[in-house]
Amino acid sequence: MPSFHLSAWLLLASLLSHVLANPVTSLDPRHKKHHDCTKPKVFIISMFPPEADVWYGIPEFDLLARNITVPGLSPLYPDAHCTSNGEVCQLVTGESEINAATTITSLVFSPLFDLTTTYFLIGGIAGISPEVATLGSVTFARYAVQVALQYEFDAREIPDNFTTGYVPQGSTSPTEYPQSIYGTEVFEVNEPLRQLALSYARTATLNDSAAAIAYRANYAKSPLYTAGSQAPGVVACDVATSDVYYSGALLSEAFANTTKLFTNGSGLYCTTAQEDNATLEAMLRADLNNRTDFSRIIIMRTASDFDRPFPGEPATVNLFYADQGGFVPALQNIYLAGIKVVEGILGGWDTTYAKGVNATNYIGDIFGSLGGKPDFGPGSEFNNNPVVLKKRGMRRGRRMGVALARK
């Protein structure tokens, strides 16, 4: 081999050795080392821009000081926003279950963040049941229930003994517990943490509007809707997740019953949203991979509109045409109540929140994936132990989720 060729081969070998020792991917921000990660104390989850905008330009902190592009986030909302010290961050998922699941999965598995001790504040607007609360109210949930994960019949074709066209999967009656379970039907979050969030939010002065005051007065016509006719407040009640944006007394009553059924009577249906169960499933899977702490999740929804009309009002008018007046106050109250929660966590970080708030209740999904015995559903699928991921798999003979034996 001529010496020129030998020199070329030696140079090539040297270059190859250098590349292998210093891979070019180290220049890619997606491959930052752990010490370069942002480690927030609080991460605010917004679902669409109006919910996010209330956090920008506030006196307490500047969320737009740092903008971090995270691969996998929505093309419309590709950045997470953080304060200059990285203590508080926020992003927009995009509306609906698919957008929420995809965005949150991308966030929690991103090497750009260390979220192992982060508190997540899900802060969005929602529909509200006038049986429980009113326009502008701020709610904090213990349970999130995926109410539309059921069989559905057109209500014009249901049997006389059915009260609704929704039937739990694997069952043959609207009142029978689902016999085919997918795992995302119900999530339960940290109750002591919820109580702390409630206590912080109750120190806020909430916003209202003249239009909301006038519209909610119509609900005083029914004793059932007394709560709906009152001024806004801070309420402990639970959230229903459905991609379908529904309206009307019949559907709302059906999903209130679903909430009670799926939570073994513990849940109190009040708010209607499109994302929360999807967000929680992504966070639970991240916890199973030591990326997040599921005990550090707060679900806050503010009431922008009633889920059903007042007596004598058509359901279509309630949804399409009525000036309910709740949208703007609900958005403003995300900030007014939410900032109290954020400040409570930051202010009590060293004494309380760094080490975590011990959950005295069960937390997690209907399977018991994080360990412990669910206080809803058929019980743990994993003998009350946390999931061991490398051993987890489909069990022989199981189809359509977890198929339960018929009674």
XYZ file of C-alpha atoms in Angstrom:
407
model
C 0.000 0.000 0.000
C 1.534 3.404 -0.965
C 2.467 5.675 1.929
C -0.108 8.299 0.817
C -2.932 5.792 1.181
C -1.559 4.615 4.522
C -1.511 8.203 5.834
C -5.064 8.733 4.679
C -6.226 5.592 6.452
C -4.431 6.632 9.638
C -6.085 10.075 9.476
C -9.491 8.507 8.880
C -8.997 6.148 11.815
C -8.032 9.080 14.033
C -11.115 11.063 12.998
C -13.363 8.051 13.538
C -11.906 7.520 17.000
C -12.600 11.164 17.872
C -16.189 11.000 16.621
C -16.880 7.856 18.613
C -15.464 9.461 21.735
C -17.365 12.729 21.159
C -20.648 11.950 19.386
C -22.174 14.842 17.495
C -25.493 14.308 19.287
C -23.930 15.926 22.343
C -24.428 19.244 20.522
C -28.165 18.610 20.269
C -30.078 20.348 23.103
C -32.292 17.275 23.356
C -29.266 15.408 24.698
C -28.324 17.810 27.483
C -26.771 16.230 30.518
C -28.816 16.027 33.716
C -27.091 19.021 35.340
C -28.337 21.231 32.475
C -31.970 20.278 33.098
C -34.524 22.739 34.361
C -35.940 21.513 37.673
C -39.189 23.385 38.380
C -40.890 23.459 41.739
C -44.261 24.126 40.080
C -45.384 23.362 36.527
C -48.650 24.910 35.340
C -50.579 22.940 32.715
C -52.826 25.015 30.444
C -54.988 23.494 27.734
C -55.462 26.391 25.309
C -54.084 29.932 24.949
C -56.691 31.900 26.960
C -55.879 29.741 30.006
C -52.182 30.401 29.501
C -52.441 34.122 28.826
C -53.651 34.885 32.361
C -50.210 33.853 33.662
C -48.241 36.223 31.421
C -47.365 39.747 32.498
C -48.297 39.159 36.144
C -46.433 40.950 38.968
C -45.385 37.812 40.853
C -43.044 36.327 38.233
C -42.195 36.356 34.535
C -43.060 33.049 32.903
C -41.728 34.249 29.550
C -38.199 34.826 30.826
C -37.133 31.481 29.360
C -38.704 29.655 26.445
C -37.703 26.018 26.041
C -38.621 24.188 22.846
C -39.544 20.611 23.724
C -39.658 17.991 20.941
C -43.090 16.366 20.800
C -45.120 19.304 22.059
C -47.962 20.635 19.920
C -46.808 22.308 16.688
C -49.015 25.226 17.720
C -47.481 25.467 21.206
C -43.949 24.040 20.916
C -42.416 25.794 23.923
C -42.497 25.420 27.662
C -42.146 28.758 29.431
C -40.205 29.246 32.666
C -39.109 31.923 35.080
C -35.467 32.935 34.921
C -34.602 30.735 37.915
C -36.617 27.812 36.535
C -38.758 27.475 39.663
C -42.076 27.924 37.841
C -42.844 26.680 34.339
C -45.935 26.453 32.154
C -47.053 25.021 28.817
C -50.128 24.610 26.616
C -51.176 21.066 25.714
C -53.802 21.794 23.096
C -57.388 20.734 23.709
C -58.751 17.150 23.739
C -57.465 13.915 25.202
C -55.069 13.087 22.358
C -53.375 16.487 22.457
C -53.055 16.371 26.232
C -51.660 12.840 26.305
C -49.125 13.514 23.550
C -47.894 16.816 24.945
C -47.604 15.654 28.545
C -45.850 12.438 27.509
C -43.344 14.472 25.526
C -42.792 16.783 28.480
C -42.373 14.208 31.230
C -39.930 12.090 29.231
C -37.922 15.046 27.935
C -34.275 15.182 29.065
C -34.643 18.969 29.195
C -36.465 18.739 32.532
C -36.033 17.062 35.881
C -39.622 16.727 37.136
C -39.054 14.256 39.945
C -39.985 16.774 42.659
C -42.217 19.069 40.603
C -45.782 19.938 41.613
C -48.137 20.010 38.641
C -51.043 22.457 38.689
C -53.575 21.527 36.019
C -55.335 24.869 35.631
C -58.153 25.187 33.129
C -61.764 26.204 32.638
C -64.644 23.740 32.582
C -68.379 23.288 32.471
C -70.087 23.200 35.857
C -73.055 21.400 37.370
C -75.481 23.887 38.970
C -76.219 21.212 41.564
C -72.730 21.735 43.021
C -71.337 25.161 42.104
C -71.750 28.144 39.823
C -70.119 30.259 37.136
C -66.700 31.548 38.148
C -66.247 28.967 40.898
C -62.860 27.336 41.442
C -62.909 23.569 41.904
C -60.290 21.091 43.052
C -60.763 17.414 42.196
C -59.800 14.236 43.994
C -61.110 12.014 41.203
C -60.926 12.385 37.434
C -63.408 10.112 35.657
C -63.364 9.273 31.945
C -67.145 9.281 31.692
C -67.471 8.726 27.947
C -65.363 5.549 27.894
C -68.511 3.441 27.550
C -70.846 1.815 25.083
C -73.264 4.316 23.570
C -76.712 3.948 22.048
C -78.720 6.735 20.495
C -81.196 7.746 23.210
C -84.052 7.232 20.738
C -83.211 3.527 20.562
C -82.715 2.616 24.216
C -84.989 0.175 26.086
C -87.707 1.554 28.350
C -85.781 0.489 31.462
C -82.651 2.473 30.481
C -82.195 6.013 31.777
C -79.419 6.817 29.293
C -77.786 5.526 26.135
C -74.446 5.123 27.932
C -73.607 1.653 29.253
C -70.290 0.782 30.949
C -68.070 -1.377 28.756
C -68.561 -5.112 29.101
C -71.870 -4.522 30.888
C -75.479 -4.673 29.748
C -77.030 -2.027 32.006
C -76.232 1.647 32.720
C -76.043 0.856 36.436
C -73.632 -2.096 36.206
C -69.956 -1.546 36.979
C -67.801 -1.853 33.833
C -66.793 -5.436 33.205
C -64.127 -4.483 30.654
C -61.594 -2.053 32.065
C -58.924 -0.183 30.098
C -57.178 1.443 33.046
C -57.842 5.141 32.432
C -61.433 5.221 33.679
C -60.610 6.728 37.090
C -57.621 8.461 38.653
C -57.319 9.568 42.262
C -54.868 12.250 43.372
C -53.405 13.268 46.719
C -56.223 14.318 49.079
C -54.065 16.098 51.718
C -52.420 18.078 48.908
C -55.869 18.950 47.550
C -56.890 20.244 50.970
C -53.805 22.454 51.094
C -54.593 23.806 47.624
C -58.182 24.492 48.694
C -56.971 26.396 51.744
C -54.676 28.575 49.634
C -57.313 29.247 46.971
C -59.888 30.270 49.576
C -57.749 33.281 50.448
C -58.314 34.687 46.943
C -60.913 37.291 46.014
C -62.626 35.797 42.974
C -63.788 37.648 39.892
C -67.390 37.781 38.676
C -69.338 39.571 35.945
C -72.695 41.316 35.630
C -73.697 38.880 32.888
C -72.864 35.864 35.070
C -74.825 37.311 37.987
C -77.863 37.808 35.750
C -77.651 34.409 34.080
C -77.110 32.335 37.224
C -80.180 33.956 38.808
C -82.278 31.831 36.436
C -81.155 28.704 38.278
C -82.863 29.873 41.481
C -86.101 28.631 39.876
C -85.184 25.078 40.964
C -84.254 24.059 44.532
C -81.990 21.451 42.938
C -79.867 24.248 41.498
C -79.463 26.426 44.587
C -75.671 26.182 44.369
C -75.808 27.357 40.769
C -77.615 30.552 41.743
C -75.045 31.589 44.357
C -71.878 33.674 44.048
C -68.685 31.903 42.950
C -66.612 30.108 45.558
C -63.913 27.484 46.012
C -65.320 23.949 45.972
C -64.013 20.408 46.455
C -65.618 18.257 43.757
C -64.605 16.031 40.879
C -63.958 16.321 37.158
C -65.423 14.388 34.243
C -63.275 13.889 31.138
C -64.910 13.575 27.723
C -63.765 14.542 24.249
C -67.429 15.195 23.471
C -68.436 18.705 24.545
C -71.925 17.898 25.782
C -74.801 19.952 27.164
C -78.154 19.112 28.707
C -79.727 17.764 31.874
C -80.008 14.166 30.656
C -76.369 13.717 29.654
C -75.140 15.621 32.699
C -77.230 13.476 35.041
C -76.025 10.334 33.274
C -72.374 11.308 33.707
C -72.956 12.330 37.316
C -74.233 8.786 37.849
C -71.214 7.404 35.974
C -68.908 9.353 38.285
C -70.552 7.849 41.361
C -70.617 4.369 39.832
C -66.970 4.358 38.716
C -65.743 5.704 42.094
C -67.853 3.314 44.178
C -70.006 6.211 45.368
C -67.142 8.462 46.492
C -66.949 10.881 43.572
C -68.935 14.112 43.301
C -69.439 15.140 39.671
C -69.203 18.873 39.109
C -66.881 19.902 36.269
C -66.667 18.826 32.635
C -63.379 18.896 30.741
C -61.660 17.282 27.759
C -58.136 16.468 28.930
C -57.557 15.494 32.552
C -57.599 11.687 32.419
C -55.232 11.801 29.451
C -52.870 14.114 31.307
C -52.982 11.906 34.391
C -52.274 8.689 32.479
C -49.153 10.256 30.957
C -48.012 11.410 34.393
C -48.681 8.012 35.928
C -46.562 6.271 33.293
C -43.833 8.815 33.949
C -44.007 8.033 37.675
C -43.575 4.338 36.873
C -40.346 5.320 35.121
C -39.165 7.580 37.973
C -39.734 10.735 35.936
C -42.496 12.351 38.032
C -44.163 11.966 41.422
C -47.889 11.259 41.018
C -48.538 12.461 44.575
C -47.652 16.015 43.466
C -50.602 16.685 41.153
C -53.328 19.300 41.703
C -56.407 19.415 39.443
C -57.954 22.895 39.415
C -60.851 23.742 37.110
C -62.772 27.018 37.062
C -66.392 27.200 35.894
C -66.977 28.983 32.594
C -70.443 27.652 31.671
C -73.249 25.492 33.015
C -73.409 21.895 31.800
C -77.224 22.060 31.535
C -79.900 24.728 31.008
C -82.037 26.312 33.703
C -85.680 25.144 33.858
C -87.501 26.180 30.693
C -84.381 26.922 28.642
C -83.573 24.650 25.662
C -80.249 22.817 25.891
C -79.185 24.258 22.539
C -79.731 27.804 23.789
C -77.635 27.049 26.876
C -74.737 25.829 24.745
C -74.936 27.943 21.587
C -76.621 31.257 22.283
C -76.921 32.178 25.963
C -74.703 34.942 27.308
C -73.696 33.075 30.441
C -70.992 35.567 31.343
C -68.733 32.980 32.931
C -65.897 32.713 30.440
C -63.886 35.795 31.422
C -64.307 35.381 35.211
C -63.347 31.709 34.926
C -60.138 32.629 33.119
C -59.293 35.375 35.593
C -59.970 33.059 38.514
C -57.440 30.548 37.194
C -54.840 33.160 38.005
C -56.464 34.654 41.114
C -56.839 31.276 42.838
C -53.924 29.563 41.120
C -51.351 32.136 42.156
C -52.279 31.522 45.793
C -51.542 27.825 45.298
C -48.241 28.496 43.527
C -47.125 30.964 46.191
C -48.153 28.542 48.927
C -45.951 25.832 47.467
C -42.985 28.132 46.872
C -43.299 29.751 50.280
C -43.522 26.425 52.070
C -40.946 24.616 49.978
C -38.284 24.100 52.616
C -40.686 23.211 55.423
C -43.296 21.135 53.588
C -43.143 20.706 49.853
C -39.556 19.726 49.065
C -39.993 16.448 50.903
C -43.531 15.979 49.599
C -47.010 15.876 51.089
C -47.800 12.379 52.289
C -50.921 10.983 50.645
C -53.127 9.381 53.280
C -55.507 8.150 50.592
C -54.952 5.812 47.650
C -53.443 7.566 44.622
C -53.171 6.315 41.061
C -55.260 4.490 38.496
C -57.938 1.816 38.622
C -55.332 -0.957 38.187
C -53.287 -0.063 41.267
C -50.225 0.450 39.081
C -48.384 2.595 41.640
C -49.083 0.197 44.475
C -51.766 0.139 47.125
C -55.386 -0.925 46.848
C -57.723 1.344 44.869
C -60.787 2.473 46.814
C -62.795 2.217 43.607
C -63.160 -0.490 40.998
C -62.497 -4.212 41.377
C -59.212 -3.855 43.277
C -55.526 -3.936 42.433
C -54.358 -5.893 39.407
C -50.903 -6.165 40.978
C -51.602 -7.531 44.477
C -51.323 -4.026 45.967
C -47.691 -3.791 44.828
C -46.171 -1.253 42.444
C -45.808 -2.351 38.847
C -42.463 -3.871 37.903
C -42.220 -2.644 34.336
C -39.928 -5.327 32.966
C -42.367 -7.992 34.116
C -45.514 -6.238 33.034
C -47.333 -7.666 30.054
C -50.645 -8.824 28.695
C -52.032 -11.691 30.695
C -53.061 -14.808 28.881
C -56.712 -14.846 27.919
C -57.281 -11.136 28.601
C -58.898 -9.119 25.850
C -60.369 -5.634 25.579
C -58.452 -4.305 28.549
C -59.085 -6.215 31.754
C -62.145 -8.398 31.347
C -63.844 -9.066 34.651
C -65.916 -12.130 35.395
C -69.627 -11.480 35.087
C -71.651 -11.694 38.261
